Coordinates of N, CA and C and ligand atoms in Angstrom, one line a residue:
M1 N -6.5 -15.6 22.9 CA -7.2 -16.2 21.7 C -8.1 -17.3 22.2
Q2 N -7.6 -18.2 23.1 CA -8.3 -19.4 23.6 C -9.6 -18.9 24.3
I3 N -9.5 -17.7 25.0 CA -10.7 -17.2 25.7 C -11.8 -16.8 24.6
A4 N -11.3 -16.2 23.6 CA -12.3 -15.8 22.5 C -12.9 -17.0 21.9
Y5 N -12.1 -18.0 21.6 CA -12.7 -19.3 21.1 C -13.7 -19.8 22.0
Y6 N -13.4 -19.9 23.3 CA -14.3 -20.4 24.3 C -15.6 -19.7 24.3
I7 N -15.5 -18.3 24.4 CA -16.7 -17.5 24.5 C -17.6 -17.7 23.2
I8 N -17.0 -17.8 22.0 CA -17.8 -17.9 20.8 C -18.4 -19.3 20.7
L9 N -17.6 -20.3 21.1 CA -18.1 -21.7 20.8 C -19.0 -22.2 21.9
I10 N -19.0 -21.6 23.1 CA -19.9 -22.1 24.2 C -20.9 -21.0 24.6
P11 N -20.6 -20.0 25.5 CA -21.7 -19.2 26.0 C -22.4 -18.4 24.9
M12 N -21.7 -18.0 23.8 CA -22.4 -17.2 22.8 C -23.4 -18.1 22.0
V13 N -23.1 -19.4 21.9 CA -24.1 -20.3 21.2 C -25.4 -20.4 22.1
Y14 N -25.2 -20.5 23.4 CA -26.4 -20.6 24.3 C -27.2 -19.3 24.2
V15 N -26.5 -18.2 24.3 CA -27.2 -16.9 24.2 C -27.9 -16.8 22.8
A16 N -27.2 -17.2 21.7 CA -27.8 -17.1 20.4 C -29.1 -17.9 20.3
F17 N -29.1 -19.1 20.8 CA -30.3 -20.0 20.7 C -31.4 -19.5 21.6
A18 N -31.0 -18.9 22.8 CA -32.0 -18.3 23.7 C -32.7 -17.2 23.0
V19 N -31.9 -16.2 22.4 CA -32.5 -15.1 21.7 C -33.4 -15.6 20.6
F20 N -32.9 -16.6 19.8 CA -33.6 -17.1 18.7 C -35.0 -17.6 19.1
F21 N -35.0 -18.5 20.1 CA -36.3 -19.1 20.5 C -37.2 -18.2 21.3
V22 N -36.7 -17.4 22.2 CA -37.5 -16.5 23.0 C -38.0 -15.3 22.1
G23 N -37.0 -14.8 21.3 CA -37.4 -13.7 20.4 C -38.5 -14.1 19.4
T24 N -38.3 -15.3 18.8 CA -39.3 -15.7 17.8 C -40.6 -16.0 18.5
G25 N -40.6 -16.6 19.7 CA -41.8 -16.8 20.4 C -42.6 -15.5 20.7
I26 N -41.9 -14.5 21.2 CA -42.5 -13.2 21.5 C -43.1 -12.6 20.3
R27 N -42.3 -12.6 19.2 CA -42.8 -12.0 17.9 C -44.1 -12.7 17.4
L28 N -44.1 -14.0 17.5 CA -45.3 -14.8 17.0 C -46.5 -14.5 17.9
V29 N -46.3 -14.5 19.2 CA -47.4 -14.2 20.1 C -48.0 -12.8 19.8
K30 N -47.0 -11.8 19.7 CA -47.5 -10.4 19.4 C -48.3 -10.4 18.1
L31 N -47.8 -11.1 17.1 CA -48.4 -11.0 15.8 C -49.8 -11.7 15.8
F32 N -49.9 -12.8 16.5 CA -51.2 -13.5 16.6 C -52.2 -12.8 17.5
R33 N -51.7 -11.9 18.4 CA -52.6 -11.1 19.2 C -53.1 -9.8 18.6
E34 N -52.5 -9.5 17.4 CA -52.9 -8.2 16.8 C -54.3 -8.3 16.3
P35 N -55.1 -7.2 16.4 CA -56.5 -7.2 16.0 C -56.6 -7.7 14.5
K36 N -57.6 -8.5 14.2 CA -57.7 -9.1 12.9 C -58.0 -8.0 11.8
N37 N -57.4 -8.2 10.7 CA -57.7 -7.2 9.6 C -59.1 -7.3 9.1
P38 N -59.9 -6.2 9.2 CA -61.3 -6.3 8.9 C -61.6 -6.7 7.5
A39 N -60.7 -6.3 6.6 CA -60.9 -6.7 5.2 C -60.4 -8.2 5.0
T40 N -61.1 -9.0 4.2 CA -60.7 -10.3 4.0 C -59.5 -10.4 3.2
L41 N -58.6 -11.3 3.5 CA -57.4 -11.5 2.7 C -57.6 -12.6 1.7
Q42 N -58.8 -13.2 1.8 CA -59.1 -14.4 1.0 C -59.1 -14.1 -0.5
I43 N -58.6 -15.0 -1.3 CA -58.6 -14.8 -2.8 C -59.7 -15.7 -3.3
F44 N -60.3 -15.2 -4.4 CA -61.5 -15.9 -5.1 C -61.1 -16.1 -6.5
P45 N -61.7 -17.1 -7.2 CA -62.7 -18.0 -6.7 C -62.1 -19.0 -5.6
E46 N -63.0 -19.3 -4.6 CA -62.5 -20.2 -3.6 C -62.3 -21.6 -4.1
K47 N -61.2 -22.2 -3.7 CA -61.0 -23.6 -4.2 C -61.2 -24.6 -3.0
R48 N -61.6 -25.8 -3.3 CA -61.8 -26.8 -2.2 C -60.5 -27.3 -1.8
R49 N -60.4 -28.1 -0.7 CA -59.2 -28.6 -0.1 C -58.2 -27.4 0.1
R50 N -58.7 -26.5 1.0 CA -58.0 -25.2 1.2 C -56.6 -25.4 1.7
W51 N -56.5 -26.4 2.7 CA -55.1 -26.6 3.3 C -54.1 -27.0 2.2
M52 N -54.6 -27.9 1.3 CA -53.7 -28.4 0.2 C -53.2 -27.2 -0.6
W53 N -54.1 -26.3 -0.9 CA -53.7 -25.1 -1.8 C -52.8 -24.2 -1.0
A54 N -53.0 -24.1 0.3 CA -52.2 -23.2 1.2 C -50.8 -23.8 1.2
L55 N -50.7 -25.1 1.3 CA -49.3 -25.8 1.3 C -48.7 -25.6 -0.1
H56 N -49.5 -25.8 -1.1 CA -49.0 -25.6 -2.5 C -48.4 -24.2 -2.7
D57 N -49.2 -23.2 -2.3 CA -48.7 -21.8 -2.4 C -47.5 -21.5 -1.6
T58 N -47.4 -22.1 -0.4 CA -46.3 -21.9 0.5 C -45.0 -22.5 0.0
F59 N -45.1 -23.8 -0.4 CA -43.9 -24.6 -0.7 C -43.5 -24.7 -2.2
L60 N -44.5 -24.3 -3.1 CA -44.2 -24.4 -4.5 C -44.1 -23.0 -5.2
L61 N -44.5 -22.0 -4.4 CA -44.3 -20.6 -4.9 C -44.8 -20.3 -6.3
P62 N -46.1 -20.6 -6.6 CA -46.5 -20.5 -8.0 C -46.5 -19.1 -8.6
T63 N -46.7 -18.1 -7.7 CA -46.6 -16.7 -8.3 C -45.2 -16.4 -8.7
V64 N -44.2 -16.7 -7.9 CA -42.8 -16.5 -8.4 C -42.5 -17.3 -9.6
R65 N -43.0 -18.5 -9.7 CA -42.7 -19.4 -10.8 C -43.2 -18.8 -12.1
R66 N -44.4 -18.2 -12.0 CA -45.0 -17.5 -13.2 C -44.3 -16.3 -13.6
H67 N -43.9 -15.5 -12.7 CA -43.3 -14.1 -13.0 C -41.8 -14.1 -13.1
N68 N -41.1 -15.0 -12.4 CA -39.7 -15.0 -12.4 C -39.1 -16.4 -12.2
P69 N -39.2 -17.2 -13.3 CA -38.8 -18.6 -13.2 C -37.3 -18.8 -12.7
I70 N -36.4 -18.0 -13.1 CA -35.0 -18.2 -12.6 C -34.9 -18.0 -11.1
F71 N -35.5 -16.9 -10.6 CA -35.5 -16.6 -9.2 C -36.2 -17.8 -8.5
W72 N -37.3 -18.4 -9.1 CA -38.0 -19.5 -8.5 C -37.0 -20.7 -8.3
V73 N -36.2 -21.0 -9.4 CA -35.3 -22.1 -9.3 C -34.3 -21.9 -8.1
F74 N -33.8 -20.7 -8.0 CA -32.8 -20.5 -6.9 C -33.5 -20.6 -5.5
L75 N -34.8 -20.1 -5.4 CA -35.5 -20.2 -4.2 C -35.8 -21.6 -3.8
M76 N -36.2 -22.4 -4.8 CA -36.4 -23.9 -4.5 C -35.1 -24.5 -4.1
L77 N -34.0 -24.3 -4.8 CA -32.7 -24.9 -4.5 C -32.3 -24.5 -3.0
F78 N -32.5 -23.2 -2.7 CA -32.1 -22.7 -1.4 C -32.9 -23.4 -0.3
H79 N -34.2 -23.4 -0.4 CA -35.0 -23.9 0.7 C -34.9 -25.4 0.9
I80 N -34.8 -26.1 -0.3 CA -34.5 -27.6 -0.1 C -33.2 -27.9 0.5
S81 N -32.1 -27.1 0.1 CA -30.8 -27.3 0.7 C -30.8 -26.9 2.2
F82 N -31.6 -25.9 2.5 CA -31.6 -25.4 3.9 C -32.2 -26.5 4.8
L83 N -33.3 -27.2 4.3 CA -33.9 -28.3 5.0 C -32.8 -29.4 5.2
L84 N -32.1 -29.7 4.1 CA -31.0 -30.8 4.2 C -29.9 -30.3 5.2
L85 N -29.7 -29.0 5.3 CA -28.7 -28.4 6.2 C -29.1 -28.7 7.6
I86 N -30.4 -28.5 7.9 CA -30.8 -28.7 9.3 C -30.6 -30.2 9.7
I87 N -31.0 -31.1 8.7 CA -30.8 -32.5 9.0 C -29.3 -32.8 9.2
G88 N -28.5 -32.1 8.3 CA -27.0 -32.3 8.4 C -26.5 -31.9 9.8
H89 N -27.0 -30.8 10.4 CA -26.5 -30.4 11.7 C -27.0 -31.3 12.8
L90 N -28.2 -31.8 12.6 CA -28.7 -32.7 13.6 C -27.9 -34.0 13.7
E91 N -27.4 -34.4 12.5 CA -26.6 -35.6 12.4 C -25.1 -35.3 12.9
L92 N -24.8 -34.0 13.1 CA -23.5 -33.7 13.7 C -23.6 -33.8 15.2
I93 N -24.8 -34.0 15.7 CA -25.0 -34.2 17.2 C -24.9 -35.7 17.5
G94 N -25.6 -36.5 16.6 CA -25.6 -38.0 16.8 C -26.3 -38.7 15.7
D95 N -26.3 -40.0 15.8 CA -26.9 -40.8 14.7 C -28.5 -40.8 14.8
F96 N -29.2 -40.5 13.7 CA -30.6 -40.6 13.6 C -31.0 -41.6 12.5
R97 N -31.5 -42.8 12.9 CA -31.7 -43.8 11.9 C -32.6 -43.3 10.8
I98 N -33.6 -42.5 11.2 CA -34.6 -42.0 10.2 C -33.9 -41.3 9.0
F99 N -32.8 -40.5 9.3 CA -32.1 -39.8 8.3 C -31.2 -40.7 7.4
Q100 N -31.0 -41.9 7.9 CA -30.1 -42.8 7.1 C -31.0 -43.7 6.2
I101 N -32.2 -43.3 5.9 CA -33.1 -44.1 5.0 C -32.3 -44.2 3.7
V102 N -31.7 -43.1 3.3 CA -30.7 -43.1 2.2 C -29.3 -43.1 2.8
Q103 N -28.6 -44.2 2.8 CA -27.3 -44.3 3.4 C -26.4 -43.2 3.0
H104 N -25.8 -42.5 3.9 CA -24.8 -41.4 3.5 C -23.8 -41.1 4.6
E105 N -22.7 -40.5 4.2 CA -21.7 -40.1 5.1 C -22.1 -38.8 5.7
V106 N -21.8 -38.5 7.0 CA -22.1 -37.2 7.6 C -20.9 -36.3 7.4
F107 N -21.1 -35.2 7.0 CA -22.2 -34.3 6.7 C -22.8 -34.7 5.3
L108 N -24.2 -34.8 5.3 CA -24.8 -35.3 4.1 C -24.6 -34.3 2.9
G109 N -24.6 -34.9 1.7 CA -24.5 -34.1 0.5 C -23.1 -33.9 -0.1
K110 N -22.1 -34.6 0.5 CA -20.8 -34.5 -0.1 C -20.3 -33.1 -0.4
G111 N -20.7 -32.1 0.4 CA -20.3 -30.8 0.3 C -21.1 -29.9 -0.6
F112 N -22.1 -30.6 -1.3 CA -22.9 -29.9 -2.3 C -24.0 -29.1 -1.7
V113 N -24.4 -29.5 -0.5 CA -25.5 -28.7 0.2 C -24.9 -27.3 0.4
G114 N -23.7 -27.2 0.9 CA -23.1 -25.9 1.2 C -22.8 -25.2 -0.1
L115 N -22.4 -25.9 -1.2 CA -22.2 -25.3 -2.5 C -23.4 -24.6 -3.1
I116 N -24.5 -25.4 -3.1 CA -25.8 -24.9 -3.6 C -26.3 -23.7 -2.8
L117 N -26.2 -23.8 -1.5 CA -26.5 -22.6 -0.6 C -25.7 -21.4 -0.9
S118 N -24.4 -21.6 -1.1 CA -23.5 -20.5 -1.4 C -23.9 -19.8 -2.7
I119 N -24.1 -20.6 -3.7 CA -24.4 -20.0 -5.1 C -25.8 -19.3 -5.0
S120 N -26.8 -19.9 -4.3 CA -28.1 -19.3 -4.2 C -28.0 -18.0 -3.5
L121 N -27.2 -18.0 -2.4 CA -27.1 -16.7 -1.6 C -26.4 -15.6 -2.4
L122 N -25.4 -16.0 -3.2 CA -24.8 -15.0 -4.0 C -25.8 -14.5 -5.1
F123 N -26.6 -15.3 -5.6 CA -27.7 -14.9 -6.6 C -28.6 -13.9 -5.9
F124 N -29.1 -14.3 -4.6 CA -30.0 -13.4 -3.9 C -29.4 -12.1 -3.6
L125 N -28.1 -12.1 -3.3 CA -27.4 -10.8 -3.0 C -27.2 -10.0 -4.2
F126 N -26.7 -10.6 -5.3 CA -26.4 -9.7 -6.5 C -27.7 -9.3 -7.2
R127 N -28.8 -10.0 -7.1 CA -30.0 -9.5 -7.8 C -30.5 -8.2 -7.1
R128 N -30.0 -8.0 -5.9 CA -30.5 -6.8 -5.2 C -29.6 -5.6 -5.6
F129 N -28.6 -5.8 -6.4 CA -27.8 -4.6 -6.9 C -28.3 -4.0 -8.1
A130 N -29.4 -4.7 -8.7 CA -30.0 -4.1 -9.9 C -31.4 -3.7 -9.7
S131 N -31.8 -2.7 -10.4 CA -33.3 -2.2 -10.4 C -34.1 -3.3 -11.0
P132 N -35.4 -3.5 -10.5 CA -36.1 -2.8 -9.5 C -35.8 -3.3 -8.1
N133 N -35.1 -4.5 -8.0 CA -34.9 -5.1 -6.6 C -34.1 -4.1 -5.7
R134 N -33.1 -3.4 -6.3 CA -32.3 -2.5 -5.5 C -33.2 -1.4 -4.9
D135 N -34.2 -0.9 -5.6 CA -35.0 0.2 -5.1 C -36.0 -0.4 -4.0
L136 N -36.3 -1.7 -4.1 CA -37.2 -2.3 -3.1 C -36.4 -2.8 -1.9
S137 N -35.1 -2.7 -1.9 CA -34.3 -3.3 -0.8 C -34.0 -2.3 0.3
V138 N -33.9 -2.7 1.5 CA -33.5 -1.9 2.6 C -32.2 -2.4 3.2
P139 N -31.4 -1.6 3.9 CA -30.1 -2.1 4.3 C -30.1 -3.5 5.0
E140 N -31.2 -3.7 5.8 CA -31.3 -5.0 6.5 C -31.3 -6.2 5.6
D141 N -31.8 -6.0 4.4 CA -31.8 -7.1 3.4 C -30.3 -7.5 3.1
Y142 N -29.5 -6.5 2.9 CA -28.1 -6.8 2.6 C -27.3 -7.4 3.8
Y143 N -27.6 -6.8 5.0 CA -26.9 -7.3 6.2 C -27.2 -8.8 6.4
L144 N -28.5 -9.1 6.2 CA -29.0 -10.5 6.5 C -28.3 -11.5 5.5
L145 N -28.3 -11.1 4.2 CA -27.8 -11.9 3.1 C -26.3 -12.1 3.3
I146 N -25.6 -11.0 3.7 CA -24.1 -11.1 3.9 C -23.8 -12.0 5.1
L147 N -24.6 -11.8 6.2 CA -24.4 -12.6 7.4 C -24.6 -14.1 7.1
L148 N -25.7 -14.4 6.4 CA -26.0 -15.8 6.1 C -24.9 -16.4 5.2
S149 N -24.5 -15.6 4.2 CA -23.5 -16.0 3.3 C -22.2 -16.4 4.0
L150 N -21.7 -15.5 4.9 CA -20.5 -15.7 5.6 C -20.6 -17.0 6.5
T151 N -21.8 -17.2 7.1 CA -22.0 -18.4 7.9 C -21.9 -19.7 7.0
V152 N -22.5 -19.6 5.9 CA -22.5 -20.7 4.9 C -21.2 -21.0 4.3
F153 N -20.5 -19.9 3.9 CA -19.1 -20.1 3.3 C -18.2 -20.8 4.3
F154 N -18.1 -20.3 5.6 CA -17.2 -20.9 6.5 C -17.6 -22.3 6.9
G155 N -18.9 -22.6 7.0 CA -19.4 -23.9 7.3 C -19.0 -24.9 6.2
S156 N -19.3 -24.4 5.0 CA -19.0 -25.3 3.8 C -17.5 -25.5 3.7
Q157 N -16.7 -24.5 3.9 CA -15.3 -24.6 3.8 C -14.7 -25.7 4.6
M158 N -15.3 -25.9 5.8 CA -14.9 -27.0 6.7 C -15.1 -28.3 6.1
D159 N -16.3 -28.5 5.5 CA -16.6 -29.8 4.9 C -15.8 -30.0 3.6
W160 N -15.7 -28.9 2.8 CA -14.9 -29.1 1.5 C -13.5 -29.5 1.8
A161 N -12.9 -28.8 2.8 CA -11.4 -29.1 3.1 C -11.3 -30.6 3.5
R162 N -12.3 -31.1 4.3 CA -12.2 -32.4 4.8 C -12.5 -33.4 3.7
R163 N -13.5 -33.1 2.9 CA -14.0 -34.1 1.9 C -13.3 -34.0 0.6
W164 N -13.1 -32.8 0.1 CA -12.5 -32.6 -1.3 C -11.0 -32.5 -1.2
Y165 N -10.4 -32.1 -0.1 CA -9.0 -31.8 0.0 C -8.3 -32.7 1.1
D166 N -9.1 -33.7 1.5 CA -8.5 -34.7 2.5 C -7.8 -34.0 3.7
Y167 N -8.3 -32.9 4.2 CA -7.8 -32.3 5.4 C -8.5 -33.0 6.6
G168 N -7.7 -33.8 7.3 CA -8.4 -34.7 8.2 C -8.2 -34.3 9.7
N169 N -7.6 -33.1 10.0 CA -7.4 -32.8 11.4 C -8.6 -32.7 12.2
L170 N -9.7 -32.3 11.6 CA -11.0 -32.2 12.3 C -12.0 -33.0 11.6
S171 N -12.6 -33.9 12.4 CA -13.6 -34.8 11.8 C -14.9 -34.8 12.5
V172 N -15.9 -35.5 12.0 CA -17.2 -35.6 12.6 C -17.2 -36.0 14.0
V173 N -16.2 -36.8 14.4 CA -16.0 -37.3 15.8 C -15.9 -36.1 16.7
E174 N -14.9 -35.2 16.4 CA -14.7 -34.0 17.2 C -15.9 -33.1 17.2
Y175 N -16.6 -32.9 16.1 CA -17.8 -32.1 16.0 C -18.9 -32.7 16.9
R176 N -19.1 -34.0 16.8 CA -20.1 -34.6 17.6 C -19.9 -34.5 19.1
E177 N -18.6 -34.6 19.5 CA -18.3 -34.5 20.9 C -18.6 -33.1 21.4
Y178 N -18.3 -32.1 20.6 CA -18.5 -30.7 20.9 C -20.0 -30.4 20.9
L179 N -20.7 -30.7 19.8 CA -22.2 -30.4 19.7 C -23.0 -31.1 20.7
S180 N -22.7 -32.4 21.0 CA -23.6 -33.1 21.9 C -23.3 -32.6 23.3
S181 N -22.0 -32.2 23.6 CA -21.7 -31.6 24.9 C -22.5 -30.3 25.1
L182 N -22.7 -29.5 24.1 CA -23.5 -28.3 24.2 C -25.0 -28.7 24.5
L183 N -25.5 -29.7 23.7 CA -26.9 -30.1 23.8 C -27.2 -30.6 25.2
Y184 N -26.3 -31.4 25.8 CA -26.6 -32.1 27.1 C -26.1 -31.2 28.2
L185 N -25.8 -29.9 27.9 CA -25.5 -28.9 28.9 C -24.3 -29.2 29.8
K186 N -23.4 -30.0 29.1 CA -22.0 -30.3 29.7 C -21.0 -29.8 28.7
P187 N -21.0 -28.5 28.4 CA -20.1 -28.0 27.3 C -18.7 -28.3 27.5
H188 N -18.1 -28.9 26.5 CA -16.7 -29.3 26.6 C -16.0 -29.0 25.2
L189 N -14.8 -28.4 25.3 CA -14.0 -28.1 24.1 C -12.7 -29.0 24.1
S190 N -12.7 -30.0 23.3 CA -11.4 -30.9 23.3 C -10.3 -30.1 22.7
P191 N -9.1 -30.3 23.2 CA -7.9 -29.6 22.6 C -7.8 -29.8 21.1
D192 N -8.2 -31.0 20.6 CA -8.2 -31.2 19.1 C -9.1 -30.2 18.4
L193 N -10.2 -29.8 19.0 CA -11.1 -28.9 18.4 C -10.6 -27.5 18.3
T194 N -9.8 -27.1 19.3 CA -9.3 -25.7 19.3 C -7.9 -25.5 18.9
S195 N -7.1 -26.6 18.8 CA -5.7 -26.4 18.5 C -5.3 -26.4 17.0
S196 N -6.1 -27.1 16.2 CA -5.7 -27.2 14.8 C -6.0 -25.9 14.1
G197 N -5.3 -25.6 13.0 CA -5.5 -24.3 12.2 C -6.9 -24.2 11.8
H198 N -7.5 -25.4 11.5 CA -8.9 -25.5 10.9 C -9.9 -24.9 11.9
S199 N -9.5 -25.0 13.2 CA -10.6 -24.6 14.3 C -10.9 -23.1 14.1
F200 N -10.0 -22.4 13.4 CA -10.3 -20.9 13.2 C -11.6 -20.8 12.3
M201 N -11.7 -21.8 11.3 CA -12.8 -21.8 10.4 C -14.1 -22.1 11.2
L202 N -14.0 -23.1 12.1 CA -15.1 -23.4 12.9 C -15.6 -22.2 13.8
V203 N -14.6 -21.5 14.4 CA -15.0 -20.4 15.2 C -15.6 -19.3 14.4
L204 N -15.1 -19.0 13.2 CA -15.7 -18.0 12.3 C -17.2 -18.5 11.9
H205 N -17.3 -19.8 11.6 CA -18.6 -20.3 11.2 C -19.6 -20.1 12.3
V206 N -19.2 -20.5 13.5 CA -20.2 -20.5 14.7 C -20.4 -19.0 15.1
F207 N -19.4 -18.1 15.0 CA -19.6 -16.7 15.3 C -20.7 -16.1 14.4
F208 N -20.5 -16.3 13.1 CA -21.5 -15.7 12.2 C -22.9 -16.4 12.4
A209 N -22.9 -17.7 12.6 CA -24.2 -18.4 12.8 C -24.9 -17.8 14.1
N210 N -24.1 -17.6 15.1 CA -24.7 -17.0 16.4 C -25.3 -15.6 16.1
L211 N -24.6 -14.8 15.3 CA -25.1 -13.5 15.0 C -26.4 -13.6 14.2
F212 N -26.4 -14.6 13.2 CA -27.6 -14.8 12.4 C -28.8 -15.2 13.2
L213 N -28.6 -16.1 14.2 CA -29.6 -16.6 15.0 C -30.2 -15.5 15.9
M214 N -29.3 -14.6 16.4 CA -29.7 -13.5 17.3 C -30.5 -12.4 16.5
F215 N -30.1 -12.3 15.2 CA -30.7 -11.3 14.3 C -32.1 -11.8 13.8
F216 N -32.2 -13.1 13.7 CA -33.4 -13.7 13.0 C -34.7 -13.2 13.5
P217 N -35.0 -13.3 14.8 CA -36.4 -12.9 15.3 C -36.8 -11.4 15.0
F218 N -35.8 -10.6 14.7 CA -36.1 -9.2 14.5 C -36.0 -8.8 13.0
S219 N -35.9 -9.8 12.2 CA -35.7 -9.6 10.7 C -36.9 -10.2 9.9
Q220 N -36.8 -9.9 8.6 CA -37.9 -10.4 7.8 C -37.8 -11.9 7.5
V221 N -36.8 -12.6 8.0 CA -36.7 -14.0 7.7 C -37.8 -14.7 8.5
M222 N -38.4 -13.9 9.4 CA -39.5 -14.5 10.2 C -40.6 -15.0 9.2
H223 N -40.5 -14.6 8.0 CA -41.5 -15.0 7.0 C -41.6 -16.5 7.0
S224 N -40.4 -17.1 7.3 CA -40.4 -18.6 7.3 C -41.5 -19.2 8.2
F225 N -41.9 -18.5 9.3 CA -42.9 -19.0 10.1 C -44.3 -18.5 9.7
L226 N -44.3 -17.5 8.9 CA -45.6 -16.8 8.7 C -46.2 -17.1 7.3
S227 N -45.4 -17.6 6.4 CA -45.9 -17.8 5.0 C -47.1 -18.8 5.0
L228 N -47.0 -19.9 5.7 CA -48.1 -20.9 5.7 C -49.4 -20.3 6.3
P229 N -49.3 -19.7 7.5 CA -50.6 -19.1 8.0 C -51.2 -18.0 7.1
M230 N -50.3 -17.2 6.5 CA -50.7 -16.2 5.5 C -51.4 -16.8 4.3
N231 N -50.8 -17.9 3.8 CA -51.4 -18.5 2.6 C -52.7 -19.2 3.0
K232 N -52.8 -19.7 4.2 CA -54.1 -20.3 4.6 C -55.2 -19.2 4.7
L233 N -54.8 -18.0 5.2 CA -55.8 -16.9 5.2 C -56.2 -16.6 3.8
R234 N -55.3 -16.6 2.9 CA -55.6 -16.3 1.5 C -56.5 -17.3 0.9
R235 N -56.4 -18.5 1.3 CA -57.2 -19.6 0.7 C -58.5 -19.9 1.5
G236 N -58.7 -19.1 2.6 CA -59.9 -19.1 3.4 C -60.0 -20.3 4.4
Ligands
LIG301 C1 -27.9 -20.3 11.0 C2 -27.1 -21.1 11.4 C3 -26.2 -22.0 10.6 C4 -26.0 -22.2 9.2 C5 -26.7 -21.4 8.1 C6 -25.0 -23.2 9.0 C7 -24.5 -23.6 7.8 C8 -23.6 -24.6 7.6 C9 -23.2 -25.1 6.3 C10 -23.7 -24.6 4.9 C11 -22.3 -26.1 6.5 C12 -21.6 -27.0 5.4 C13 -22.6 -28.0 4.8 C14 -21.9 -28.8 3.8 O1 -20.9 -29.3 4.0 O2 -22.4 -29.0 2.7 C15 -22.1 -26.2 7.9 C16 -21.2 -27.1 8.5 C17 -21.0 -27.2 9.9 N1 -21.7 -26.4 10.8 FE1 -23.1 -25.0 10.5 N2 -24.5 -23.6 10.2 C18 -25.2 -23.0 11.2 C19 -25.1 -23.1 12.6 C20 -24.1 -23.8 13.2 C21 -23.9 -23.9 14.6 C22 -24.7 -23.0 15.6 C23 -22.9 -24.8 14.8 C24 -22.2 -25.2 16.1 C25 -22.5 -24.7 17.3 C26 -22.5 -25.3 13.5 C27 -21.5 -26.2 13.3 C28 -21.1 -26.8 12.0 C29 -20.1 -27.7 11.8 C30 -19.3 -28.4 12.9 C31 -20.0 -28.0 10.5 C32 -18.9 -28.8 9.7 C33 -19.4 -30.0 9.2 C34 -18.3 -30.7 8.3 O3 -17.2 -30.3 8.3 O4 -18.8 -31.7 7.8 N3 -23.3 -24.7 12.5 N4 -22.9 -25.3 8.5

């Protein structure tokens, strides 16, 4: 069992991030090398301050807001929480004064970042069981949503147990020791991290997170890198 824990929490994390960065880089280079579409993608009438409109379209999703306001609310909640999640994980490596502009305990959000992500992901998953979304969905859509949901559930469970149920065997101190050892390429697993019953949740969380990171470059979540350039093309 300890061997499995070691493989998932150390080498598999390095492989996952390598596949994520190299895979994403290769896909982006391939995409930008593709011959330009002869037909313009620009929408008219042309508006001035084109970058501002491209940012507006990318981050405020006006088309979704007009046609499906409920979906828009969950999309906004999900993306804002995901940004907070990235900050939360960076703070699991060490202190960043810039993130403490609003003083808070690490993991930020008192467990609600994970809760909002969990509810949004369940909404994204269940809306694909009804027409017309079901007819427009491919198996990859479900795999991706299920993989990300499992990652988020087990991650959130760790924080909820500690914060809402006073389960104190594993704390931010142990997580920081582990995550910073990974970052500084001196990977170390302290016995505290792998001996408590809770460590099983950490291993499940990191296992699904690794699978998600490896799957990312080959999936349509790549849209996260492409939506701004696409909207800039549309705005000219
Ligand atoms: C796609 C990748 C990942 C996603 C979506 C994700 C998601 C989450 C979520 C939703 C939480 C709980 C947030 C909250 O409490 O509100 C969390 C916590 C945590 N994550 Fe991740 N995570 C990812 C990758 C990783 C990786 C690669 C590691 C370690 C190598 C990691 C380690 C942790 C730890 C230690 C916590 C617990 C924090 C606590 O108890 O306060 N996560 N993650």
